[in-house]
């Protein structure tokens, strides 16, 4: 909540408030277990920083910290650092790591309600509202855990996760699959880019598409690709900006469609960490998260 890009920025703290209020109002609210990010209580600051350093250049990490300490500023025209952003971004990373720990320990899905988002963050710079690449850091962390040999990342945000792909494409034990509107920011996600280990699947979605376009892609490409990879853990870059109400894209999904996506994911494994990415219409965002979590409880 303390990462504040500014009054009119779409990636606002209000996003978390809307989701929390919606989840507290559902009939099955008593089935949810809420946890705060562990921060330093579960892992030391040096351990956390070392995990971030495995993905991001030290000069960039220092730049974010120094910019926050000076009162904030811009990494680019879309990506703002406020005075608390450095600490909050590290806490968001820690939340994702907590999610990995919980999913591996229980064998059940976890939803990480953290911001700032991560999938556009490149090794040497942040962009697209993203500071540190939460999901890539989480994937590398998961591979350090006992019994985890393969990690898959499914990115259903409407924008391609260019940062995540750059970071994980050279890791044969990490698979990355993205469904994203094209053409659209950031202009990456070429469908012919399969990665050096055939561990990348990019699926471009035309503006105006509905669930009728997505379902065959899930059934004929996404599920076979991820199932064949046989992941021990599935991370989902759960962006909700592909809804018809979202102001930043032109896909026409409905909130309940994310429940359909979630059921496809559960065909692969129940060891899933969903982590919040985009979604900028507050009502549609909240309803979409509700649909995702409700599908995990059935």
C-alpha atoms as a PDB file:
ATOM      1  CA  UNK A   1       0.000   0.000   0.000  1.00  0.00           C
ATOM      2  CA  UNK A   2       2.970   2.339   0.561  1.00  0.00           C
ATOM      3  CA  UNK A   3       4.244   2.033  -3.014  1.00  0.00           C
ATOM      4  CA  UNK A   4       2.547   5.132  -4.417  1.00  0.00           C
ATOM      5  CA  UNK A   5       3.123   5.964  -8.108  1.00  0.00           C
ATOM      6  CA  UNK A   6       0.888   9.025  -7.890  1.00  0.00           C
ATOM      7  CA  UNK A   7      -2.757  10.043  -7.753  1.00  0.00           C
ATOM      8  CA  UNK A   8      -3.649   9.313 -11.366  1.00  0.00           C
ATOM      9  CA  UNK A   9      -1.424   6.269 -11.951  1.00  0.00           C
ATOM     10  CA  UNK A  10      -3.430   3.134 -12.890  1.00  0.00           C
ATOM     11  CA  UNK A  11      -1.257   0.841 -10.754  1.00  0.00           C
ATOM     12  CA  UNK A  12      -2.549   2.315  -7.506  1.00  0.00           C
ATOM     13  CA  UNK A  13      -2.871   1.039  -3.918  1.00  0.00           C
ATOM     14  CA  UNK A  14      -6.640   1.082  -4.490  1.00  0.00           C
ATOM     15  CA  UNK A  15      -6.227  -2.141  -6.447  1.00  0.00           C
ATOM     16  CA  UNK A  16      -5.363  -4.082  -3.287  1.00  0.00           C
ATOM     17  CA  UNK A  17      -8.136  -2.417  -1.301  1.00  0.00           C
ATOM     18  CA  UNK A  18     -10.741  -3.409  -3.903  1.00  0.00           C
ATOM     19  CA  UNK A  19      -9.570  -7.028  -3.959  1.00  0.00           C
ATOM     20  CA  UNK A  20      -9.434  -7.328  -0.179  1.00  0.00           C
ATOM     21  CA  UNK A  21     -12.941  -5.904   0.265  1.00  0.00           C
ATOM     22  CA  UNK A  22     -14.324  -8.265  -2.394  1.00  0.00           C
ATOM     23  CA  UNK A  23     -12.725 -11.324  -0.810  1.00  0.00           C
ATOM     24  CA  UNK A  24     -14.002 -10.396   2.639  1.00  0.00           C
ATOM     25  CA  UNK A  25     -17.563 -10.170   1.266  1.00  0.00           C
ATOM     26  CA  UNK A  26     -17.806 -13.586  -0.452  1.00  0.00           C
ATOM     27  CA  UNK A  27     -19.908 -16.361   1.144  1.00  0.00           C
ATOM     28  CA  UNK A  28     -16.828 -18.591   1.403  1.00  0.00           C
ATOM     29  CA  UNK A  29     -14.618 -15.970   3.091  1.00  0.00           C
ATOM     30  CA  UNK A  30     -14.120 -18.280   6.086  1.00  0.00           C
ATOM     31  CA  UNK A  31     -12.263 -20.731   3.842  1.00  0.00           C
ATOM     32  CA  UNK A  32      -9.457 -18.256   3.210  1.00  0.00           C
ATOM     33  CA  UNK A  33      -6.312 -18.012   5.296  1.00  0.00           C
ATOM     34  CA  UNK A  34      -4.722 -14.551   5.210  1.00  0.00           C
ATOM     35  CA  UNK A  35      -1.011 -14.010   5.826  1.00  0.00           C
ATOM     36  CA  UNK A  36       1.195 -10.955   5.788  1.00  0.00           C
ATOM     37  CA  UNK A  37       4.540 -11.203   3.959  1.00  0.00           C
ATOM     38  CA  UNK A  38       7.156 -12.569   6.317  1.00  0.00           C
ATOM     39  CA  UNK A  39       9.828  -9.971   5.586  1.00  0.00           C
ATOM     40  CA  UNK A  40      12.885 -10.462   7.747  1.00  0.00           C
ATOM     41  CA  UNK A  41      11.157 -12.897  10.095  1.00  0.00           C
ATOM     42  CA  UNK A  42      11.604 -15.855   7.730  1.00  0.00           C
ATOM     43  CA  UNK A  43      14.755 -14.909   5.860  1.00  0.00           C
ATOM     44  CA  UNK A  44      17.465 -12.356   6.468  1.00  0.00           C
ATOM     45  CA  UNK A  45      17.749  -9.153   4.467  1.00  0.00           C
ATOM     46  CA  UNK A  46      21.024 -10.416   3.005  1.00  0.00           C
ATOM     47  CA  UNK A  47      19.389 -13.656   1.870  1.00  0.00           C
ATOM     48  CA  UNK A  48      16.563 -11.722   0.221  1.00  0.00           C
ATOM     49  CA  UNK A  49      18.950  -9.320  -1.493  1.00  0.00           C
ATOM     50  CA  UNK A  50      21.055 -12.231  -2.757  1.00  0.00           C
ATOM     51  CA  UNK A  51      17.973 -13.737  -4.402  1.00  0.00           C
ATOM     52  CA  UNK A  52      17.187 -10.411  -6.072  1.00  0.00           C
ATOM     53  CA  UNK A  53      20.833 -10.154  -7.170  1.00  0.00           C
ATOM     54  CA  UNK A  54      20.489 -13.496  -8.950  1.00  0.00           C
ATOM     55  CA  UNK A  55      18.093 -11.753 -11.351  1.00  0.00           C
ATOM     56  CA  UNK A  56      18.909  -8.035 -11.285  1.00  0.00           C
ATOM     57  CA  UNK A  57      22.158  -6.112 -11.749  1.00  0.00           C
ATOM     58  CA  UNK A  58      23.557  -4.635  -8.546  1.00  0.00           C
ATOM     59  CA  UNK A  59      23.747  -1.201 -10.167  1.00  0.00           C
ATOM     60  CA  UNK A  60      20.009  -1.288 -10.857  1.00  0.00           C
ATOM     61  CA  UNK A  61      19.128  -2.457  -7.336  1.00  0.00           C
ATOM     62  CA  UNK A  62      21.268   0.375  -5.932  1.00  0.00           C
ATOM     63  CA  UNK A  63      19.588   2.860  -8.263  1.00  0.00           C
ATOM     64  CA  UNK A  64      16.104   1.938  -7.032  1.00  0.00           C
ATOM     65  CA  UNK A  65      17.220   2.162  -3.406  1.00  0.00           C
ATOM     66  CA  UNK A  66      18.994   5.490  -3.888  1.00  0.00           C
ATOM     67  CA  UNK A  67      16.086   6.964  -5.859  1.00  0.00           C
ATOM     68  CA  UNK A  68      13.669   6.008  -3.079  1.00  0.00           C
ATOM     69  CA  UNK A  69      15.989   7.430  -0.430  1.00  0.00           C
ATOM     70  CA  UNK A  70      16.095  10.736  -2.312  1.00  0.00           C
ATOM     71  CA  UNK A  71      12.304  10.976  -2.173  1.00  0.00           C
ATOM     72  CA  UNK A  72      11.457   9.102  -5.363  1.00  0.00           C
ATOM     73  CA  UNK A  73      11.434   9.696  -9.097  1.00  0.00           C
ATOM     74  CA  UNK A  74      10.847   7.983 -12.424  1.00  0.00           C
ATOM     75  CA  UNK A  75      12.553   4.909 -13.855  1.00  0.00           C
ATOM     76  CA  UNK A  76      10.685   5.690 -17.072  1.00  0.00           C
ATOM     77  CA  UNK A  77       7.515   7.571 -17.956  1.00  0.00           C
ATOM     78  CA  UNK A  78       5.323   4.710 -16.661  1.00  0.00           C
ATOM     79  CA  UNK A  79       7.370   3.399 -13.751  1.00  0.00           C
ATOM     80  CA  UNK A  80       7.540   5.506 -10.619  1.00  0.00           C
ATOM     81  CA  UNK A  81       9.612   5.067  -7.463  1.00  0.00           C
ATOM     82  CA  UNK A  82       8.136   6.639  -4.315  1.00  0.00           C
ATOM     83  CA  UNK A  83       9.971   6.993  -0.985  1.00  0.00           C
ATOM     84  CA  UNK A  84       8.811   3.556   0.231  1.00  0.00           C
ATOM     85  CA  UNK A  85       9.082   1.721  -3.104  1.00  0.00           C
ATOM     86  CA  UNK A  86      12.413  -0.019  -2.527  1.00  0.00           C
ATOM     87  CA  UNK A  87      11.303  -1.558   0.776  1.00  0.00           C
ATOM     88  CA  UNK A  88       7.863  -2.425  -0.589  1.00  0.00           C
ATOM     89  CA  UNK A  89       9.319  -4.035  -3.733  1.00  0.00           C
ATOM     90  CA  UNK A  90      11.546  -6.238  -1.567  1.00  0.00           C
ATOM     91  CA  UNK A  91       8.511  -7.118   0.548  1.00  0.00           C
ATOM     92  CA  UNK A  92       6.621  -8.066  -2.627  1.00  0.00           C
ATOM     93  CA  UNK A  93       9.468 -10.405  -3.565  1.00  0.00           C
ATOM     94  CA  UNK A  94       9.349 -11.888  -0.067  1.00  0.00           C
ATOM     95  CA  UNK A  95       5.595 -12.432  -0.423  1.00  0.00           C
ATOM     96  CA  UNK A  96       6.156 -14.432  -3.595  1.00  0.00           C
ATOM     97  CA  UNK A  97       8.803 -16.522  -1.816  1.00  0.00           C
ATOM     98  CA  UNK A  98       6.367 -17.116   1.049  1.00  0.00           C
ATOM     99  CA  UNK A  99       3.879 -18.245  -1.570  1.00  0.00           C
ATOM    100  CA  UNK A 100       6.360 -20.751  -2.954  1.00  0.00           C
ATOM    101  CA  UNK A 101       7.069 -22.080   0.540  1.00  0.00           C
ATOM    102  CA  UNK A 102       3.355 -22.442   1.322  1.00  0.00           C
ATOM    103  CA  UNK A 103       2.426 -24.127  -1.957  1.00  0.00           C
ATOM    104  CA  UNK A 104       5.282 -26.614  -1.632  1.00  0.00           C
ATOM    105  CA  UNK A 105       4.479 -27.339   2.020  1.00  0.00           C
ATOM    106  CA  UNK A 106       0.710 -27.800   1.622  1.00  0.00           C
ATOM    107  CA  UNK A 107       0.333 -28.904  -1.986  1.00  0.00           C
ATOM    108  CA  UNK A 108      -2.442 -26.339  -2.309  1.00  0.00           C
ATOM    109  CA  UNK A 109      -2.816 -23.081  -4.287  1.00  0.00           C
ATOM    110  CA  UNK A 110      -1.668 -19.730  -2.904  1.00  0.00           C
ATOM    111  CA  UNK A 111      -2.564 -16.239  -4.120  1.00  0.00           C
ATOM    112  CA  UNK A 112       0.033 -13.500  -3.596  1.00  0.00           C
ATOM    113  CA  UNK A 113      -1.676 -10.111  -3.418  1.00  0.00           C
ATOM    114  CA  UNK A 114       1.462  -8.031  -3.849  1.00  0.00           C
ATOM    115  CA  UNK A 115       2.465  -4.912  -5.677  1.00  0.00           C
ATOM    116  CA  UNK A 116       4.406  -3.482  -7.426  1.00  0.00           C
ATOM    117  CA  UNK A 117       4.026  -6.073 -10.185  1.00  0.00           C
ATOM    118  CA  UNK A 118       7.046  -7.695 -11.779  1.00  0.00           C
ATOM    119  CA  UNK A 119       6.838  -9.316 -15.188  1.00  0.00           C
ATOM    120  CA  UNK A 120       8.156  -6.368 -17.229  1.00  0.00           C
ATOM    121  CA  UNK A 121      11.213  -5.816 -15.011  1.00  0.00           C
ATOM    122  CA  UNK A 122      14.422  -6.565 -16.907  1.00  0.00           C
ATOM    123  CA  UNK A 123      17.748  -7.499 -15.303  1.00  0.00           C
ATOM    124  CA  UNK A 124      19.108  -3.960 -15.583  1.00  0.00           C
ATOM    125  CA  UNK A 125      15.993  -1.788 -15.471  1.00  0.00           C
ATOM    126  CA  UNK A 126      12.381  -1.580 -14.388  1.00  0.00           C
ATOM    127  CA  UNK A 127       9.590  -0.717 -16.803  1.00  0.00           C
ATOM    128  CA  UNK A 128       5.849  -1.095 -17.314  1.00  0.00           C
ATOM    129  CA  UNK A 129       4.986  -0.348 -13.642  1.00  0.00           C
ATOM    130  CA  UNK A 130       7.392  -3.143 -12.527  1.00  0.00           C
ATOM    131  CA  UNK A 131      10.385  -2.813 -10.175  1.00  0.00           C
ATOM    132  CA  UNK A 132      11.752  -6.309  -9.426  1.00  0.00           C
ATOM    133  CA  UNK A 133      10.774  -9.425 -11.371  1.00  0.00           C
ATOM    134  CA  UNK A 134       8.899 -11.245  -8.619  1.00  0.00           C
ATOM    135  CA  UNK A 135       8.035 -14.367 -10.591  1.00  0.00           C
ATOM    136  CA  UNK A 136      11.503 -14.952 -12.046  1.00  0.00           C
ATOM    137  CA  UNK A 137      13.047 -14.564  -8.592  1.00  0.00           C
ATOM    138  CA  UNK A 138      10.431 -16.949  -7.191  1.00  0.00           C
ATOM    139  CA  UNK A 139      11.132 -19.509  -9.916  1.00  0.00           C
ATOM    140  CA  UNK A 140      14.874 -19.533  -9.205  1.00  0.00           C
ATOM    141  CA  UNK A 141      14.177 -19.724  -5.480  1.00  0.00           C
ATOM    142  CA  UNK A 142      11.806 -22.665  -5.988  1.00  0.00           C
ATOM    143  CA  UNK A 143      14.496 -24.596  -7.852  1.00  0.00           C
ATOM    144  CA  UNK A 144      16.643 -24.393  -4.723  1.00  0.00           C
ATOM    145  CA  UNK A 145      14.001 -26.220  -2.678  1.00  0.00           C
ATOM    146  CA  UNK A 146      14.065 -29.999  -2.085  1.00  0.00           C
ATOM    147  CA  UNK A 147      12.140 -32.000  -4.643  1.00  0.00           C
ATOM    148  CA  UNK A 148      11.747 -29.143  -7.118  1.00  0.00           C
ATOM    149  CA  UNK A 149      13.449 -29.829 -10.434  1.00  0.00           C
ATOM    150  CA  UNK A 150      11.168 -27.985 -12.847  1.00  0.00           C
ATOM    151  CA  UNK A 151       9.139 -24.788 -12.514  1.00  0.00           C
ATOM    152  CA  UNK A 152       6.627 -23.496 -15.052  1.00  0.00           C
ATOM    153  CA  UNK A 153       5.420 -19.908 -15.366  1.00  0.00           C
ATOM    154  CA  UNK A 154       2.064 -19.153 -16.992  1.00  0.00           C
ATOM    155  CA  UNK A 155       1.568 -15.458 -17.779  1.00  0.00           C
ATOM    156  CA  UNK A 156      -2.042 -14.608 -18.603  1.00  0.00           C
ATOM    157  CA  UNK A 157      -1.614 -10.841 -18.174  1.00  0.00           C
ATOM    158  CA  UNK A 158      -2.758  -9.009 -21.310  1.00  0.00           C
ATOM    159  CA  UNK A 159       0.792  -7.703 -21.818  1.00  0.00           C
ATOM    160  CA  UNK A 160       3.720  -9.965 -22.648  1.00  0.00           C
ATOM    161  CA  UNK A 161       6.083 -10.530 -19.723  1.00  0.00           C
ATOM    162  CA  UNK A 162       9.197  -9.438 -21.568  1.00  0.00           C
ATOM    163  CA  UNK A 163      11.313  -9.275 -18.428  1.00  0.00           C
ATOM    164  CA  UNK A 164      10.347 -12.744 -17.260  1.00  0.00           C
ATOM    165  CA  UNK A 165      11.093 -14.267 -20.657  1.00  0.00           C
ATOM    166  CA  UNK A 166      14.505 -12.607 -20.882  1.00  0.00           C
ATOM    167  CA  UNK A 167      15.461 -13.852 -17.424  1.00  0.00           C
ATOM    168  CA  UNK A 168      14.242 -17.458 -17.613  1.00  0.00           C
ATOM    169  CA  UNK A 169      14.609 -18.398 -21.288  1.00  0.00           C
ATOM    170  CA  UNK A 170      18.147 -19.742 -20.806  1.00  0.00           C
ATOM    171  CA  UNK A 171      17.150 -21.945 -17.857  1.00  0.00           C
ATOM    172  CA  UNK A 172      16.251 -25.431 -19.109  1.00  0.00           C
ATOM    173  CA  UNK A 173      14.429 -26.180 -15.842  1.00  0.00           C
ATOM    174  CA  UNK A 174      12.034 -23.237 -16.192  1.00  0.00           C
ATOM    175  CA  UNK A 175       9.263 -23.063 -18.802  1.00  0.00           C
ATOM    176  CA  UNK A 176       7.510 -19.822 -19.728  1.00  0.00           C
ATOM    177  CA  UNK A 177       4.116 -19.529 -21.440  1.00  0.00           C
ATOM    178  CA  UNK A 178       2.427 -16.212 -22.228  1.00  0.00           C
ATOM    179  CA  UNK A 179      -0.963 -15.352 -23.697  1.00  0.00           C
ATOM    180  CA  UNK A 180      -0.933 -11.662 -24.583  1.00  0.00           C
ATOM    181  CA  UNK A 181      -2.660  -9.139 -26.800  1.00  0.00           C
ATOM    182  CA  UNK A 182      -0.720  -8.267 -29.942  1.00  0.00           C
ATOM    183  CA  UNK A 183       0.056  -5.651 -31.046  1.00  0.00           C
ATOM    184  CA  UNK A 184       0.402  -4.050 -27.613  1.00  0.00           C
ATOM    185  CA  UNK A 185       3.025  -2.831 -25.155  1.00  0.00           C
ATOM    186  CA  UNK A 186       5.831  -3.865 -24.781  1.00  0.00           C
ATOM    187  CA  UNK A 187       5.907  -5.201 -28.357  1.00  0.00           C
ATOM    188  CA  UNK A 188       7.642  -8.485 -27.454  1.00  0.00           C
ATOM    189  CA  UNK A 189       6.350 -12.044 -27.328  1.00  0.00           C
ATOM    190  CA  UNK A 190       7.021 -13.253 -30.844  1.00  0.00           C
ATOM    191  CA  UNK A 191       5.191 -16.529 -31.419  1.00  0.00           C
ATOM    192  CA  UNK A 192       8.235 -17.945 -33.220  1.00  0.00           C
ATOM    193  CA  UNK A 193      10.500 -17.471 -30.187  1.00  0.00           C
ATOM    194  CA  UNK A 194      10.594 -20.842 -28.449  1.00  0.00           C
ATOM    195  CA  UNK A 195      13.731 -20.309 -26.382  1.00  0.00           C
ATOM    196  CA  UNK A 196      17.033 -22.184 -26.642  1.00  0.00           C
ATOM    197  CA  UNK A 197      15.601 -25.157 -24.753  1.00  0.00           C
ATOM    198  CA  UNK A 198      12.135 -25.098 -26.370  1.00  0.00           C
ATOM    199  CA  UNK A 199      10.923 -23.837 -23.015  1.00  0.00           C
ATOM    200  CA  UNK A 200       9.030 -20.762 -24.263  1.00  0.00           C
ATOM    201  CA  UNK A 201       5.512 -20.642 -25.688  1.00  0.00           C
ATOM    202  CA  UNK A 202       4.122 -17.282 -26.790  1.00  0.00           C
ATOM    203  CA  UNK A 203       0.504 -17.032 -27.934  1.00  0.00           C
ATOM    204  CA  UNK A 204      -0.576 -13.725 -29.471  1.00  0.00           C
ATOM    205  CA  UNK A 205      -4.216 -12.718 -29.009  1.00  0.00           C
ATOM    206  CA  UNK A 206      -5.986 -10.304 -31.361  1.00  0.00           C
ATOM    207  CA  UNK A 207      -7.814  -7.254 -29.992  1.00  0.00           C
ATOM    208  CA  UNK A 208     -11.499  -7.944 -29.355  1.00  0.00           C
ATOM    209  CA  UNK A 209     -10.954 -11.625 -28.543  1.00  0.00           C
ATOM    210  CA  UNK A 210     -13.187 -13.400 -26.024  1.00  0.00           C
ATOM    211  CA  UNK A 211     -13.061 -16.615 -24.017  1.00  0.00           C
ATOM    212  CA  UNK A 212     -13.999 -18.417 -27.244  1.00  0.00           C
ATOM    213  CA  UNK A 213     -10.494 -17.654 -28.532  1.00  0.00           C
ATOM    214  CA  UNK A 214      -8.702 -18.505 -25.293  1.00  0.00           C
ATOM    215  CA  UNK A 215     -10.258 -21.890 -24.556  1.00  0.00           C
ATOM    216  CA  UNK A 216      -8.956 -23.698 -27.654  1.00  0.00           C
ATOM    217  CA  UNK A 217      -5.515 -22.204 -27.014  1.00  0.00           C
ATOM    218  CA  UNK A 218      -5.529 -23.534 -23.454  1.00  0.00           C
ATOM    219  CA  UNK A 219      -6.763 -26.949 -24.509  1.00  0.00           C
ATOM    220  CA  UNK A 220      -4.612 -27.406 -27.608  1.00  0.00           C
ATOM    221  CA  UNK A 221      -1.402 -25.566 -26.683  1.00  0.00           C
ATOM    222  CA  UNK A 222      -1.085 -24.235 -23.121  1.00  0.00           C
ATOM    223  CA  UNK A 223      -2.087 -27.377 -21.231  1.00  0.00           C
ATOM    224  CA  UNK A 224      -0.110 -29.769 -23.479  1.00  0.00           C
ATOM    225  CA  UNK A 225       2.986 -27.528 -23.295  1.00  0.00           C
ATOM    226  CA  UNK A 226       2.921 -27.217 -19.514  1.00  0.00           C
ATOM    227  CA  UNK A 227       1.902 -30.830 -18.900  1.00  0.00           C
ATOM    228  CA  UNK A 228       4.718 -32.112 -21.107  1.00  0.00           C
ATOM    229  CA  UNK A 229       7.185 -30.016 -19.090  1.00  0.00           C
ATOM    230  CA  UNK A 230       6.016 -31.806 -15.901  1.00  0.00           C
ATOM    231  CA  UNK A 231       6.548 -28.921 -13.479  1.00  0.00           C
ATOM    232  CA  UNK A 232       6.898 -29.505  -9.758  1.00  0.00           C
ATOM    233  CA  UNK A 233       5.443 -26.029  -9.226  1.00  0.00           C
ATOM    234  CA  UNK A 234       3.367 -23.683 -11.365  1.00  0.00           C
ATOM    235  CA  UNK A 235       3.697 -19.913 -11.002  1.00  0.00           C
ATOM    236  CA  UNK A 236       0.968 -17.789 -12.569  1.00  0.00           C
ATOM    237  CA  UNK A 237       1.570 -14.159 -13.504  1.00  0.00           C
ATOM    238  CA  UNK A 238      -2.052 -13.364 -12.807  1.00  0.00           C
ATOM    239  CA  UNK A 239      -2.870 -10.150 -14.610  1.00  0.00           C
ATOM    240  CA  UNK A 240      -6.521  -9.171 -15.023  1.00  0.00           C
ATOM    241  CA  UNK A 241      -6.188  -6.464 -17.661  1.00  0.00           C
ATOM    242  CA  UNK A 242      -7.652  -8.606 -20.446  1.00  0.00           C
ATOM    243  CA  UNK A 243     -11.206  -7.927 -19.271  1.00  0.00           C
ATOM    244  CA  UNK A 244     -13.534  -5.922 -21.475  1.00  0.00           C
ATOM    245  CA  UNK A 245     -13.758  -3.190 -18.814  1.00  0.00           C
ATOM    246  CA  UNK A 246     -10.014  -2.641 -18.513  1.00  0.00           C
ATOM    247  CA  UNK A 247      -8.811   0.752 -19.783  1.00  0.00           C
ATOM    248  CA  UNK A 248      -5.326  -0.324 -20.924  1.00  0.00           C
ATOM    249  CA  UNK A 249      -6.085  -3.062 -23.467  1.00  0.00           C
ATOM    250  CA  UNK A 250      -8.670  -4.321 -25.943  1.00  0.00           C
ATOM    251  CA  UNK A 251      -9.379  -7.948 -25.074  1.00  0.00           C
ATOM    252  CA  UNK A 252     -12.970  -8.761 -24.083  1.00  0.00           C
ATOM    253  CA  UNK A 253     -12.774 -11.350 -21.319  1.00  0.00           C
ATOM    254  CA  UNK A 254     -15.250 -11.348 -18.428  1.00  0.00           C
ATOM    255  CA  UNK A 255     -14.232 -11.793 -14.772  1.00  0.00           C
ATOM    256  CA  UNK A 256     -15.711 -15.294 -14.587  1.00  0.00           C
ATOM    257  CA  UNK A 257     -13.428 -16.396 -17.432  1.00  0.00           C
ATOM    258  CA  UNK A 258     -10.489 -16.386 -15.034  1.00  0.00           C
ATOM    259  CA  UNK A 259     -12.209 -19.144 -13.133  1.00  0.00           C
ATOM    260  CA  UNK A 260     -12.060 -21.167 -16.359  1.00  0.00           C
ATOM    261  CA  UNK A 261      -8.338 -20.414 -16.705  1.00  0.00           C
ATOM    262  CA  UNK A 262      -7.784 -21.493 -13.112  1.00  0.00           C
ATOM    263  CA  UNK A 263      -9.501 -24.838 -13.636  1.00  0.00           C
ATOM    264  CA  UNK A 264      -7.187 -25.486 -16.580  1.00  0.00           C
ATOM    265  CA  UNK A 265      -4.205 -24.774 -14.319  1.00  0.00           C
ATOM    266  CA  UNK A 266      -5.500 -27.192 -11.704  1.00  0.00           C
ATOM    267  CA  UNK A 267      -5.395 -29.951 -14.320  1.00  0.00           C
ATOM    268  CA  UNK A 268      -1.607 -29.622 -14.221  1.00  0.00           C
ATOM    269  CA  UNK A 269      -1.011 -29.378 -10.464  1.00  0.00           C
ATOM    270  CA  UNK A 270      -2.501 -27.961  -7.275  1.00  0.00           C
ATOM    271  CA  UNK A 271       0.910 -26.632  -6.300  1.00  0.00           C
ATOM    272  CA  UNK A 272       0.256 -23.215  -7.800  1.00  0.00           C
ATOM    273  CA  UNK A 273       1.339 -19.726  -6.790  1.00  0.00           C
ATOM    274  CA  UNK A 274      -0.869 -17.069  -8.364  1.00  0.00           C
ATOM    275  CA  UNK A 275       0.688 -13.598  -8.142  1.00  0.00           C
ATOM    276  CA  UNK A 276      -1.045 -10.344  -8.958  1.00  0.00           C
ATOM    277  CA  UNK A 277       0.089  -8.503 -12.079  1.00  0.00           C
ATOM    278  CA  UNK A 278      -2.130  -6.086 -14.050  1.00  0.00           C
ATOM    279  CA  UNK A 279      -5.803  -5.205 -13.891  1.00  0.00           C
ATOM    280  CA  UNK A 280      -6.857  -1.569 -13.698  1.00  0.00           C
ATOM    281  CA  UNK A 281     -10.655  -1.461 -13.594  1.00  0.00           C
ATOM    282  CA  UNK A 282     -11.173  -1.943  -9.868  1.00  0.00           C
ATOM    283  CA  UNK A 283     -14.532  -3.718 -10.018  1.00  0.00           C
ATOM    284  CA  UNK A 284     -13.505  -6.052 -12.822  1.00  0.00           C
ATOM    285  CA  UNK A 285     -10.142  -6.712 -11.147  1.00  0.00           C
ATOM    286  CA  UNK A 286     -11.724  -7.656  -7.837  1.00  0.00           C
ATOM    287  CA  UNK A 287     -14.333  -9.908  -9.432  1.00  0.00           C
ATOM    288  CA  UNK A 288     -11.659 -11.637 -11.510  1.00  0.00           C
ATOM    289  CA  UNK A 289      -9.536 -12.426  -8.468  1.00  0.00           C
ATOM    290  CA  UNK A 290     -12.630 -13.738  -6.699  1.00  0.00           C
ATOM    291  CA  UNK A 291     -13.322 -16.031  -9.674  1.00  0.00           C
ATOM    292  CA  UNK A 292      -9.743 -17.308  -9.609  1.00  0.00           C
ATOM    293  CA  UNK A 293      -9.737 -18.143  -5.906  1.00  0.00           C
ATOM    294  CA  UNK A 294     -13.276 -19.568  -5.898  1.00  0.00           C
ATOM    295  CA  UNK A 295     -12.238 -22.079  -8.572  1.00  0.00           C
ATOM    296  CA  UNK A 296      -9.424 -23.274  -6.301  1.00  0.00           C
ATOM    297  CA  UNK A 297     -11.926 -24.054  -3.535  1.00  0.00           C
ATOM    298  CA  UNK A 298     -14.244 -26.252  -5.589  1.00  0.00           C
END
